[in-house]
JSON list of C-alpha atoms in Angstrom, two decimals:
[
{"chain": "A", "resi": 69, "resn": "UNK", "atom": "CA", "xyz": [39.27, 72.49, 66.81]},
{"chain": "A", "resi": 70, "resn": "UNK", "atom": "CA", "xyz": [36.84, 72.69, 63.75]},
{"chain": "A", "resi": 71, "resn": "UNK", "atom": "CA", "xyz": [37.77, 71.61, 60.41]},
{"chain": "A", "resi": 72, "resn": "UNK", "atom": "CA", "xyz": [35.95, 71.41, 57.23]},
{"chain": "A", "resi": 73, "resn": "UNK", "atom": "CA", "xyz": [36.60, 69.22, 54.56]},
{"chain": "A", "resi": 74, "resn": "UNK", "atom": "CA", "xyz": [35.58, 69.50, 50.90]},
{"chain": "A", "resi": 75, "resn": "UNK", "atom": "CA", "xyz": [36.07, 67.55, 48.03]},
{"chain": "A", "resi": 76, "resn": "UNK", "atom": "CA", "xyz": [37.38, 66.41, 44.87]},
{"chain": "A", "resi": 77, "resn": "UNK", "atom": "CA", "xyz": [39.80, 69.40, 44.98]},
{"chain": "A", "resi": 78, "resn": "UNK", "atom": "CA", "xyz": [39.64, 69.23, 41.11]},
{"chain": "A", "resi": 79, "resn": "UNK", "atom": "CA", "xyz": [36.96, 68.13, 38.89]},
{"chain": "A", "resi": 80, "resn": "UNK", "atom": "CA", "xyz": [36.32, 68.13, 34.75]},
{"chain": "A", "resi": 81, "resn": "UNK", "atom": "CA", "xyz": [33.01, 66.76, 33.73]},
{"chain": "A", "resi": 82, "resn": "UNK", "atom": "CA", "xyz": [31.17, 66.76, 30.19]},
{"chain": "A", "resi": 83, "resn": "UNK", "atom": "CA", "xyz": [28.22, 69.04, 29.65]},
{"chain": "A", "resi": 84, "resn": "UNK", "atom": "CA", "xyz": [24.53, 66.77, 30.49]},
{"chain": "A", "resi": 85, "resn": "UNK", "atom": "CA", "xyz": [27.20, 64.83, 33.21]},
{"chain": "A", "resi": 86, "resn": "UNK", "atom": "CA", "xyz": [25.57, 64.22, 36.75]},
{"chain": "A", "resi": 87, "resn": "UNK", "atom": "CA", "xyz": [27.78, 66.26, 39.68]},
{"chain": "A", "resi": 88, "resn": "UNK", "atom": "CA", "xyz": [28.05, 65.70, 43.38]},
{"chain": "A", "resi": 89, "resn": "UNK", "atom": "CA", "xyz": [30.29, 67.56, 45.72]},
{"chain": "A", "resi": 90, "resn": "UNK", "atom": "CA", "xyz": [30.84, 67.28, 49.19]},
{"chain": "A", "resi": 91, "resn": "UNK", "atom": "CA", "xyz": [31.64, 68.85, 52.35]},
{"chain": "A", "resi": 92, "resn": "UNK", "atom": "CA", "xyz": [31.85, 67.82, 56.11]},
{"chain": "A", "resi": 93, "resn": "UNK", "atom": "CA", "xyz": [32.93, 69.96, 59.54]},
{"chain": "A", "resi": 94, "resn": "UNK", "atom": "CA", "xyz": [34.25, 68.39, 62.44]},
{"chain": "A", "resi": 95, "resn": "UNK", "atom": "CA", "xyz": [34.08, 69.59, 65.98]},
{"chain": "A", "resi": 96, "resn": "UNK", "atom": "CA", "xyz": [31.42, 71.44, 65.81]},
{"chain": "A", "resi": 97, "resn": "UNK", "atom": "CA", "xyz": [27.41, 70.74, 65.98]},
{"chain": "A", "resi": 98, "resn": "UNK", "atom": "CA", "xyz": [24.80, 72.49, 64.11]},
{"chain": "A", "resi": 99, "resn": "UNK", "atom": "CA", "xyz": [26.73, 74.43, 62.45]},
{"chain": "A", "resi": 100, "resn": "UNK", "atom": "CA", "xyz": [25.20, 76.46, 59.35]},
{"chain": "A", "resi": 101, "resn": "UNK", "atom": "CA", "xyz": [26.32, 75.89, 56.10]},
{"chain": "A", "resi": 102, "resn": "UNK", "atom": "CA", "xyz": [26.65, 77.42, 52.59]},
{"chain": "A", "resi": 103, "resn": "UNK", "atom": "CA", "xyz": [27.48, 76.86, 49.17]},
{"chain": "A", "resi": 104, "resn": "UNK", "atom": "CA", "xyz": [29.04, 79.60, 47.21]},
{"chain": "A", "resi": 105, "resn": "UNK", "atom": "CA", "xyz": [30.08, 79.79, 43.55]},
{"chain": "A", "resi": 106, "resn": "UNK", "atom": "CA", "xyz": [32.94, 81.83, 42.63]},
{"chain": "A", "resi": 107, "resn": "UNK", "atom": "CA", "xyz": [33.20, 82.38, 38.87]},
{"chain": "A", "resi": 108, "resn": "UNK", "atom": "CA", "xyz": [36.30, 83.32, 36.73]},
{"chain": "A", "resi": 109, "resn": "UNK", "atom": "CA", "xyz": [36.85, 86.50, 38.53]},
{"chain": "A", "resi": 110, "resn": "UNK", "atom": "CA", "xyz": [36.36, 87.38, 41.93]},
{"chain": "A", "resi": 111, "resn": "UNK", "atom": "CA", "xyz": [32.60, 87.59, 43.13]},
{"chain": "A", "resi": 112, "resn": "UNK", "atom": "CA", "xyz": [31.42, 84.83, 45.67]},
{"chain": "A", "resi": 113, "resn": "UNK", "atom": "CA", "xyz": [27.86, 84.46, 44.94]},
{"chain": "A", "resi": 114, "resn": "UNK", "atom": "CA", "xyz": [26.06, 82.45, 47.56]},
{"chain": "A", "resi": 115, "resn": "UNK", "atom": "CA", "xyz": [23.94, 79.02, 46.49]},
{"chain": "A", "resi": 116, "resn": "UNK", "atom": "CA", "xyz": [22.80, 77.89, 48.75]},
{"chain": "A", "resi": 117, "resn": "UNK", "atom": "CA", "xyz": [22.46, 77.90, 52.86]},
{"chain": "A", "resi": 118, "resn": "UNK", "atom": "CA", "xyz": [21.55, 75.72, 55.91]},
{"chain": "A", "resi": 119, "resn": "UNK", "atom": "CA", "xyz": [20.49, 76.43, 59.22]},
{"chain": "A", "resi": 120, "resn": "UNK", "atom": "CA", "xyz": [19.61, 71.87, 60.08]},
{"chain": "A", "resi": 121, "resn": "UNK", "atom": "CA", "xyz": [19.12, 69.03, 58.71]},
{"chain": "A", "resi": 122, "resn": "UNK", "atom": "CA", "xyz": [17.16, 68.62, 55.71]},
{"chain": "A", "resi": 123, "resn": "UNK", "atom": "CA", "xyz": [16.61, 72.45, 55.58]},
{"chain": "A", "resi": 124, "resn": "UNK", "atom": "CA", "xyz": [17.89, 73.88, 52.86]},
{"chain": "A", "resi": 125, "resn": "UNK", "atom": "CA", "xyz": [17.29, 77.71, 50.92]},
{"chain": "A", "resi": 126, "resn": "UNK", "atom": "CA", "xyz": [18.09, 78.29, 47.70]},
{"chain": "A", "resi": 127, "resn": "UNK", "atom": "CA", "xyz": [19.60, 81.87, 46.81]},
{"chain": "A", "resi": 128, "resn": "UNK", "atom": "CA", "xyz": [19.94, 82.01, 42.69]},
{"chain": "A", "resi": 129, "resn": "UNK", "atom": "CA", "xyz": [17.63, 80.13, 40.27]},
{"chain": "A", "resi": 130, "resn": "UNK", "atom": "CA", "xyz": [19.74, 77.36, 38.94]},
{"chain": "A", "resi": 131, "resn": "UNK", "atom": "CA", "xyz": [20.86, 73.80, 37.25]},
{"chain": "A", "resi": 132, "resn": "UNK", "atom": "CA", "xyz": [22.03, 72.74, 40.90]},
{"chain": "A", "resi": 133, "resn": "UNK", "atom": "CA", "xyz": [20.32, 71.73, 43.90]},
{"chain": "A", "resi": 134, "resn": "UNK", "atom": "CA", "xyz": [21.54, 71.06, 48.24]},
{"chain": "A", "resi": 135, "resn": "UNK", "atom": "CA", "xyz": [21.22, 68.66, 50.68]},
{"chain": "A", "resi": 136, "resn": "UNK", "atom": "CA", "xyz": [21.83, 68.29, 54.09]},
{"chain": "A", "resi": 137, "resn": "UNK", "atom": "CA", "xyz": [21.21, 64.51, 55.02]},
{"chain": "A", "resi": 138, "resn": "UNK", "atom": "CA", "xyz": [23.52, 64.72, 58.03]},
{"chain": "A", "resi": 139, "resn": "UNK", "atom": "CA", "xyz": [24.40, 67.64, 60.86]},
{"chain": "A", "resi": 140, "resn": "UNK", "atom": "CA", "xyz": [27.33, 67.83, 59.24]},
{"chain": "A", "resi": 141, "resn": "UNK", "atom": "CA", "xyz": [27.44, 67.10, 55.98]},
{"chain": "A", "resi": 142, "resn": "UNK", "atom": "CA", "xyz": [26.40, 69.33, 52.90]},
{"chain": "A", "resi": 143, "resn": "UNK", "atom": "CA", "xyz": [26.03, 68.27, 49.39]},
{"chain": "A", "resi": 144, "resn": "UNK", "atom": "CA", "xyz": [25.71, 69.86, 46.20]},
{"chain": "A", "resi": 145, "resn": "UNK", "atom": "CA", "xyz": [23.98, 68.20, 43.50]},
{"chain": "A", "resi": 146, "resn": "UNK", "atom": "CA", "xyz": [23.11, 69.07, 39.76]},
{"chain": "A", "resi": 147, "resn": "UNK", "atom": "CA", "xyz": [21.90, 65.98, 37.21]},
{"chain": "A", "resi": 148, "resn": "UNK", "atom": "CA", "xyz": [22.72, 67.82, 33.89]},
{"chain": "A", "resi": 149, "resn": "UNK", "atom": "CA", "xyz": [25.83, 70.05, 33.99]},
{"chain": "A", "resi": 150, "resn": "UNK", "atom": "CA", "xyz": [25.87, 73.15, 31.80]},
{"chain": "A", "resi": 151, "resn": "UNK", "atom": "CA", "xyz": [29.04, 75.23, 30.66]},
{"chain": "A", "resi": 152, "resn": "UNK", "atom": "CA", "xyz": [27.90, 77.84, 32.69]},
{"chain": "A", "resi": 153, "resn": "UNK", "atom": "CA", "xyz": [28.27, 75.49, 35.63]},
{"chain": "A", "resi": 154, "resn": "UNK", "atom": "CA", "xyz": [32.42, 75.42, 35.67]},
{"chain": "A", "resi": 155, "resn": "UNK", "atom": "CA", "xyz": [33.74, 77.88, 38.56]},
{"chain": "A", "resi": 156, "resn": "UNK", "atom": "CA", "xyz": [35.28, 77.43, 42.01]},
{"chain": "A", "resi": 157, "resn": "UNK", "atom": "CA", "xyz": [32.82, 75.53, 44.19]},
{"chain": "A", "resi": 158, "resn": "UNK", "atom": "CA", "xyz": [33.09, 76.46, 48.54]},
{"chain": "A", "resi": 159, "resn": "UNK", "atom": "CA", "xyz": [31.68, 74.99, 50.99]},
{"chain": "A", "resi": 160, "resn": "UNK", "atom": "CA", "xyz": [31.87, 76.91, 54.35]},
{"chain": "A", "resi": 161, "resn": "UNK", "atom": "CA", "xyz": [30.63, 76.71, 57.84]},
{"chain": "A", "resi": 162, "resn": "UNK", "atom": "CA", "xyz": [29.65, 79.39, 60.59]},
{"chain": "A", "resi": 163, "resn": "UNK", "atom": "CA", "xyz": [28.10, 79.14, 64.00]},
{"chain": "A", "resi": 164, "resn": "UNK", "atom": "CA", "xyz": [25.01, 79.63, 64.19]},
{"chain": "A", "resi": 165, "resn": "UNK", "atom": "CA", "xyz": [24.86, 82.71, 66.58]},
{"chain": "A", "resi": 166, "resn": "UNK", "atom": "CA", "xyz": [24.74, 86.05, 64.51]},
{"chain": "A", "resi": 167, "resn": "UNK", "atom": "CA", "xyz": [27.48, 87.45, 63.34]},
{"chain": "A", "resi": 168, "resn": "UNK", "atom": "CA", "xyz": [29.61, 84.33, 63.21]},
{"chain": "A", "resi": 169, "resn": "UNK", "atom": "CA", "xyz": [32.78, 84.44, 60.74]},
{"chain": "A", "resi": 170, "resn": "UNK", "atom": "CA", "xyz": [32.73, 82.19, 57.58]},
{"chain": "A", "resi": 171, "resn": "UNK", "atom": "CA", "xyz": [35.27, 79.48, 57.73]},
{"chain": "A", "resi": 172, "resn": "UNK", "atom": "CA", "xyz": [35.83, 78.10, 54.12]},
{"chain": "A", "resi": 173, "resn": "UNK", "atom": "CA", "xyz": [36.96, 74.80, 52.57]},
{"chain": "A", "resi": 174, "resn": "UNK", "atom": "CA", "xyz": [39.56, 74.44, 50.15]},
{"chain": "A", "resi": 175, "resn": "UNK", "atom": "CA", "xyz": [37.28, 74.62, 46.84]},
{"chain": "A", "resi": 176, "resn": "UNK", "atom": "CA", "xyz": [36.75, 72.69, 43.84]},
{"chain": "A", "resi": 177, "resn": "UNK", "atom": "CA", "xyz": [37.32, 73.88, 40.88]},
{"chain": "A", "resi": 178, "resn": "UNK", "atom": "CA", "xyz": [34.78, 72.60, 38.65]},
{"chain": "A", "resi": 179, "resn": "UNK", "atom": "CA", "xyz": [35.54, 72.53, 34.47]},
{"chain": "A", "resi": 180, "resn": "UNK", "atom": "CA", "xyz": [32.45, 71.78, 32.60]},
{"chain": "A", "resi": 181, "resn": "UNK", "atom": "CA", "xyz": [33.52, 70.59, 29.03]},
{"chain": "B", "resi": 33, "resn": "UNK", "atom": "CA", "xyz": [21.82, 93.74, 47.27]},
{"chain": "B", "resi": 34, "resn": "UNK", "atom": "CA", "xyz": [25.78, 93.62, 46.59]},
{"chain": "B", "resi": 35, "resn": "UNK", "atom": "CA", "xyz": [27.83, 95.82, 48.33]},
{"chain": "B", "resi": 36, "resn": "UNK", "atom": "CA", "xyz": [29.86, 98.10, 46.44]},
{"chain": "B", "resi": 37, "resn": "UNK", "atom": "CA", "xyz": [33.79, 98.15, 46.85]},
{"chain": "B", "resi": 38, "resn": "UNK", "atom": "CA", "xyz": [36.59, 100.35, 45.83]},
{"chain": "B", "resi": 39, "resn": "UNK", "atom": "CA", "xyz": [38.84, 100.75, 44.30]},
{"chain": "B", "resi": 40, "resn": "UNK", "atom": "CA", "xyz": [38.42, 97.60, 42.35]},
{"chain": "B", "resi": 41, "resn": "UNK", "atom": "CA", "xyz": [42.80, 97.15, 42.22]},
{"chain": "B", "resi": 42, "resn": "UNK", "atom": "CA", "xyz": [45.47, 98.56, 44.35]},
{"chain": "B", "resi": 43, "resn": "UNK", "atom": "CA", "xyz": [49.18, 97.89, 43.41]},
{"chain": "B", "resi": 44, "resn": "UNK", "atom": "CA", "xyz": [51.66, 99.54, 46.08]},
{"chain": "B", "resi": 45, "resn": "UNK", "atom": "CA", "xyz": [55.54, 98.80, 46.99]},
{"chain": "B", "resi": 46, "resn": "UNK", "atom": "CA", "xyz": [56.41, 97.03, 50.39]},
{"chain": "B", "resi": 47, "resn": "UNK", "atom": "CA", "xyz": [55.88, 99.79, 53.19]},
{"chain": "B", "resi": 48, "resn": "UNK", "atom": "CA", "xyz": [52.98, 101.97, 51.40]},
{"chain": "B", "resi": 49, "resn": "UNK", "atom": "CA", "xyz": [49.47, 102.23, 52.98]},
{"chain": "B", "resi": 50, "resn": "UNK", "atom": "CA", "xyz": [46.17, 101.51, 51.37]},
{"chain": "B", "resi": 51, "resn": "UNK", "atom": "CA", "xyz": [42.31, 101.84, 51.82]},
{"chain": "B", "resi": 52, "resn": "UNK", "atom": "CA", "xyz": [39.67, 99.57, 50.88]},
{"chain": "B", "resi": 53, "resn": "UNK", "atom": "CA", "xyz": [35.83, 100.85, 51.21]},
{"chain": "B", "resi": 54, "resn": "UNK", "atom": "CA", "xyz": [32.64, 99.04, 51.09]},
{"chain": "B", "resi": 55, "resn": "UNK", "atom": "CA", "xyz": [29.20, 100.76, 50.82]},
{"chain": "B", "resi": 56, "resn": "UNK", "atom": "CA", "xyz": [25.84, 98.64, 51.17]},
{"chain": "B", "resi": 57, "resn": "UNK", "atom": "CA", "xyz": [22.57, 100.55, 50.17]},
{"chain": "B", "resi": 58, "resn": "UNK", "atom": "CA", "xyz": [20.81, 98.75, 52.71]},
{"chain": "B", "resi": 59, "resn": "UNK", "atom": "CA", "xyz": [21.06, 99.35, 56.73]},
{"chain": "B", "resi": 60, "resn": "UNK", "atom": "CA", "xyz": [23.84, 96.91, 58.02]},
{"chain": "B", "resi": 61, "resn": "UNK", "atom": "CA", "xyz": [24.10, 94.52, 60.86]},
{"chain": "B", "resi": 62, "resn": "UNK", "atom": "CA", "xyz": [27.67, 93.74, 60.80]},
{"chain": "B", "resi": 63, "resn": "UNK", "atom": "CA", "xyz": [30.09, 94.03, 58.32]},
{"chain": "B", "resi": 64, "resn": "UNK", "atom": "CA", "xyz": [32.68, 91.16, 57.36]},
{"chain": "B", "resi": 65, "resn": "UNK", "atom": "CA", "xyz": [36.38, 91.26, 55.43]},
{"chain": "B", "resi": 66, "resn": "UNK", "atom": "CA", "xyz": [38.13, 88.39, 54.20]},
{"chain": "B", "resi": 67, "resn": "UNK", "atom": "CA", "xyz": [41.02, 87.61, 52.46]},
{"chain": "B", "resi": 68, "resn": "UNK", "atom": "CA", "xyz": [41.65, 85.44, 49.55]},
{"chain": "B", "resi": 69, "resn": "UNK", "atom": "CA", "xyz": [45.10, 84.51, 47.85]},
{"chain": "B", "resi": 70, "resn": "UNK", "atom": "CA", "xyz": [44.73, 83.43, 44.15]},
{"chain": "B", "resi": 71, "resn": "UNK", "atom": "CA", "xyz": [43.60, 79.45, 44.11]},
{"chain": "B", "resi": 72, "resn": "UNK", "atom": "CA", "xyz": [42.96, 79.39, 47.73]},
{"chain": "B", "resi": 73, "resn": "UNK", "atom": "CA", "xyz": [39.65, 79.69, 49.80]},
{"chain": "B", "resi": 74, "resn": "UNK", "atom": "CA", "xyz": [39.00, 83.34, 51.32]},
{"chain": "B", "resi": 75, "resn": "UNK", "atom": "CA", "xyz": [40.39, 83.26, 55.42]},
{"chain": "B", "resi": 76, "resn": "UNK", "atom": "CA", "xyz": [38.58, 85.48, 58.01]},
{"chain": "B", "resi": 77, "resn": "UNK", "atom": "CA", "xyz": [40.23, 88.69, 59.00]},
{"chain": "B", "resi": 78, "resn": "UNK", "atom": "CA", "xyz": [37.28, 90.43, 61.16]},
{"chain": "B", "resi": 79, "resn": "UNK", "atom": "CA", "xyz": [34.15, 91.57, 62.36]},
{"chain": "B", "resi": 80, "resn": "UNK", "atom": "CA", "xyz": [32.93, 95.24, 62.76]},
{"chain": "B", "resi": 81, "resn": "UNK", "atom": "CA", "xyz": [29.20, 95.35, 64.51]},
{"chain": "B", "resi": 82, "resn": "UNK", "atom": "CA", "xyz": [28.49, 98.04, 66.15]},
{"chain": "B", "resi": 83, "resn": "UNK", "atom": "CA", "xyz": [28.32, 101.07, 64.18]},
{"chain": "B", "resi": 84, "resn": "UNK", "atom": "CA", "xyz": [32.16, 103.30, 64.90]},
{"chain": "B", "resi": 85, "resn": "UNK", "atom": "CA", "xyz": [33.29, 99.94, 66.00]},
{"chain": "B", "resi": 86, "resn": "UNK", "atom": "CA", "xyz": [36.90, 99.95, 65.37]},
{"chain": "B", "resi": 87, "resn": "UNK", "atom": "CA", "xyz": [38.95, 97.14, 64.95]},
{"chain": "B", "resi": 88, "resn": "UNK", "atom": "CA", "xyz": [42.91, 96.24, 64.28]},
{"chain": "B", "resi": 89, "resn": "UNK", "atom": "CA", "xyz": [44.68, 93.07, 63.28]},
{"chain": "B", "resi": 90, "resn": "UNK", "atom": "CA", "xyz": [48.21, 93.48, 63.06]},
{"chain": "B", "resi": 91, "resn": "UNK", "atom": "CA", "xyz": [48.87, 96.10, 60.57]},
{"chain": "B", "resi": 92, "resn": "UNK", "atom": "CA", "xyz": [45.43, 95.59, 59.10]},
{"chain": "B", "resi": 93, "resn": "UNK", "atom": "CA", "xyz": [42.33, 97.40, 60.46]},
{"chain": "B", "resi": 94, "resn": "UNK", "atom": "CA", "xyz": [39.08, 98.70, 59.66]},
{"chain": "B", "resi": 95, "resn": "UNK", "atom": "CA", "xyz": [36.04, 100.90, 60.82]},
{"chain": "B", "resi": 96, "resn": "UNK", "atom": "CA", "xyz": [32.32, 101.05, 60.34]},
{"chain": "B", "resi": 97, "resn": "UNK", "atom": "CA", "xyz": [30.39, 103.77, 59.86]},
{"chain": "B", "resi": 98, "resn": "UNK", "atom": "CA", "xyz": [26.51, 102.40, 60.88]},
{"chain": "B", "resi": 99, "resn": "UNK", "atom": "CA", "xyz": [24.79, 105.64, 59.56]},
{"chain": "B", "resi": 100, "resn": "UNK", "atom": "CA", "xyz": [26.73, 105.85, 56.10]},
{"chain": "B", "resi": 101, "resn": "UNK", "atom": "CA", "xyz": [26.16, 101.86, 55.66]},
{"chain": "B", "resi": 102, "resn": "UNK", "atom": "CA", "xyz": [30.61, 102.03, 54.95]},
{"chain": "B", "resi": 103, "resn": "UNK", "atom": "CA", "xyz": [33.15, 100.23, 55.94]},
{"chain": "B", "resi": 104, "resn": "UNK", "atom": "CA", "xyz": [36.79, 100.77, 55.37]},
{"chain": "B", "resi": 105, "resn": "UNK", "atom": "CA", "xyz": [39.77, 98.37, 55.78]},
{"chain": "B", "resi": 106, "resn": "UNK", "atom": "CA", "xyz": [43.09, 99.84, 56.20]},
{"chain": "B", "resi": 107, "resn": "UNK", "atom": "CA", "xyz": [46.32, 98.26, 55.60]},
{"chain": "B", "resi": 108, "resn": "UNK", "atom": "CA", "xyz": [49.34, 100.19, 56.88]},
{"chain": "B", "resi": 109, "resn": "UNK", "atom": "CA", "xyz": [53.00, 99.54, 56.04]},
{"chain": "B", "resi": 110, "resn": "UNK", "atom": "CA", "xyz": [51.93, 96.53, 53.94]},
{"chain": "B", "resi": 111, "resn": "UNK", "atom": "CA", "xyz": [53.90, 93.95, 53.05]},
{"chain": "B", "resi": 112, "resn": "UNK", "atom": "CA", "xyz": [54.62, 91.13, 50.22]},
{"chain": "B", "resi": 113, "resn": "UNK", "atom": "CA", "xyz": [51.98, 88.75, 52.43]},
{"chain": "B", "resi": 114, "resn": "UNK", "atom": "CA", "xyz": [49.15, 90.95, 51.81]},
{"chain": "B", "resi": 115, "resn": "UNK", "atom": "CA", "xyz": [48.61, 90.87, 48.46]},
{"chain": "B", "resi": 116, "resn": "UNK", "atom": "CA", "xyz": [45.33, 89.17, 47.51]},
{"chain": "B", "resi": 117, "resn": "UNK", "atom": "CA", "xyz": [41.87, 90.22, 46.59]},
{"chain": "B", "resi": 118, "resn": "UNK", "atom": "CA", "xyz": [39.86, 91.42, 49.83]},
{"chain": "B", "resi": 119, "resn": "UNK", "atom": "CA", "xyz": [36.30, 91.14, 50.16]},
{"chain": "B", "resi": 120, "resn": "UNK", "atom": "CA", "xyz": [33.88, 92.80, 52.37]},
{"chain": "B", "resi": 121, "resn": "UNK", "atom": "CA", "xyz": [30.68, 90.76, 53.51]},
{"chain": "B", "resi": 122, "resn": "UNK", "atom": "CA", "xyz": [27.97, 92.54, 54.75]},
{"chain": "B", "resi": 123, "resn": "UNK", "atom": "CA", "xyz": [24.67, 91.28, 57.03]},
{"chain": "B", "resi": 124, "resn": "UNK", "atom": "CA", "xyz": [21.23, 92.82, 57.18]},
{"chain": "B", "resi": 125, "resn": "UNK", "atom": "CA", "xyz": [19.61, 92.92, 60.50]},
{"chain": "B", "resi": 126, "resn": "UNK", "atom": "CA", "xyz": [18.14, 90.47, 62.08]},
{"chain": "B", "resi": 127, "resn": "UNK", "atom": "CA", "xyz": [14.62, 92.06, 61.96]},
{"chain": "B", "resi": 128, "resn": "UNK", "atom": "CA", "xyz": [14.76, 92.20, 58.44]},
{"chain": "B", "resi": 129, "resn": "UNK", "atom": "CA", "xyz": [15.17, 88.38, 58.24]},
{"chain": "B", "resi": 130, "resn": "UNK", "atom": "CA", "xyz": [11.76, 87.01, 57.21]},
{"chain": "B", "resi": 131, "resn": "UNK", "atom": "CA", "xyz": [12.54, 83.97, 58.40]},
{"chain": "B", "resi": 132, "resn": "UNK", "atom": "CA", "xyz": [13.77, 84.87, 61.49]},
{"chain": "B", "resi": 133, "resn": "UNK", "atom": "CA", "xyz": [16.31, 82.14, 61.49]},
{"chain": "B", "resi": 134, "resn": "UNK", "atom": "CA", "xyz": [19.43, 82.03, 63.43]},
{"chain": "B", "resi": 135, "resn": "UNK", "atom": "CA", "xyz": [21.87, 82.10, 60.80]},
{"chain": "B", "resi": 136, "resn": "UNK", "atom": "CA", "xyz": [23.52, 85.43, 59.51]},
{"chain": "B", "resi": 137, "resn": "UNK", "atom": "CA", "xyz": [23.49, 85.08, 55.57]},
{"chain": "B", "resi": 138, "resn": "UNK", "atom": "CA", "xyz": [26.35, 87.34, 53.82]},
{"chain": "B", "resi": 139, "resn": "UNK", "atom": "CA", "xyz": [26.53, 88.72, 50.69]},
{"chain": "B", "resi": 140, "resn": "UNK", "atom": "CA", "xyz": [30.08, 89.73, 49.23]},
{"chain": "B", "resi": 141, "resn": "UNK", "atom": "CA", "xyz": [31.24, 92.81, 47.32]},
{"chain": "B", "resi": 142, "resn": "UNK", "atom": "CA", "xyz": [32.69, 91.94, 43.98]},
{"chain": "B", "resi": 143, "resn": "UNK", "atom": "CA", "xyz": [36.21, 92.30, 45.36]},
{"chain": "B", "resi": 144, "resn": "UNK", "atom": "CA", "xyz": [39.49, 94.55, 45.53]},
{"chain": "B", "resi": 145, "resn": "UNK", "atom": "CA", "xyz": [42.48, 93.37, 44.52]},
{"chain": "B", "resi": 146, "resn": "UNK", "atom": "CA", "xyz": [46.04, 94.37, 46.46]},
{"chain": "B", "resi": 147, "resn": "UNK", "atom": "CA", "xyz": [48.96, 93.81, 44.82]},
{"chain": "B", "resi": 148, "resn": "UNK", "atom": "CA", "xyz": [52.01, 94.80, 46.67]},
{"chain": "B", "resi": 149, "resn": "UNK", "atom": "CA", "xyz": [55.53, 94.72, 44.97]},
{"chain": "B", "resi": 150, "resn": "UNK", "atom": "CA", "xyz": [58.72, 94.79, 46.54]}
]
């Protein structure tokens, strides 16, 4: 069966701090992948999606940046953390046929200080 | 573009019956709900995509409406275990995708909370 993992489940970094989070699916190949951002709230904004490796679209202007240096693996990146970077962070994974449910990771929650 | 939901908060006893709606301003492909417990990641309930599709999952079901871009989640008899905030996810399609890529991109309505007391 697939599983995704994604992690640090937690995370508090200082504003201008680098960030790297991470996210991996097993038992399943070329999957696509996302990044959504869910502020305090409720909305799930999207970040960023991947349909391979090493491609990568970008959905909302930002301090962050993606990469996909493995089938499976997606990382998100920023090298100056704002305030307006703290939220809860999830990775998820579909198939890549249409139509394909979103199956999420656990989250981080991200507090920029 | 978002999709709209309402109502934006539903609080009902054990055993009542509620109605969630989503409306996209754009034609839809398919139309997605999730659920999402407070601290947890949102879990896949189903997947309407044909428009009238119908579809049930336990006490929970919904419907699409293809012409009126709409779809409604229903949640009959609910119980204690339903309460969470339930989001729609809607998909343009696939002619409209520029790109003409494989994947099926979703964007989420802000949310509708469901809290259900005993």
């Amino acid at each position: 069966s697939q599983t995704i993992h994604q992690w640090p489940a937690t995370l508090v970094q200082p504003v201008g701090s680098p960030l790297s989070l991470e996210c991996t699916v097993e038992g399943t190949s070329n999957p696509n992948l996302y990044w959504y951002r869910q502020a305090a709230g409720r909305g799930l904004q999207l970040l960023f999606y991947s349909v391979g490796i090493g491609q990568i679209s970008s959905e909302v202007p930002q301090n962050l940046s993606a990469s996909r240096p493995q089938d499976r693996q997606f990382i998100l990146s920023s090298k100056k953390l704002l305030l307006s970077d703290s939220g809860f962070y999830l990775c998820a994974w579909s198939s890549s046929r249409w139509s394909s449910p979103l199956h999420f990771g656990n989250g981080t929650r991200l507090t920029v200080t | 573009q978002q999709p709209v939901q309402s109502p934006q908060a539903v609080i009902l006893r054990e055993g009542e019956d509620a109605v969630i709606n989503c409306s996209s301003s754009k034609a839809l492909y398919s139309v997605h709900w999730y659920r999402q417990k407070h601290g947890e990641a949102p879990v896949f309930l189903m997947i309407l995509l044909k428009g009238g599709e119908q579809k049930g999952h336990e006490k929970i079901s919904a419907s699409f409406n293809e012409k009126k871009q709409q779809s409604s989640l229903y949640l009959t008899a609910s119980q204690l275990s339903y309460s969470g905030t339930y989001f729609c996810g809607t998909e343009i399609p696939p002619y409209d995708n520029a790109g003409g890529t494989s994947y099926g991109k979703l964007t989420f309505g802000q949310g509708t909370i469901l809290t259900v007391h005993p």
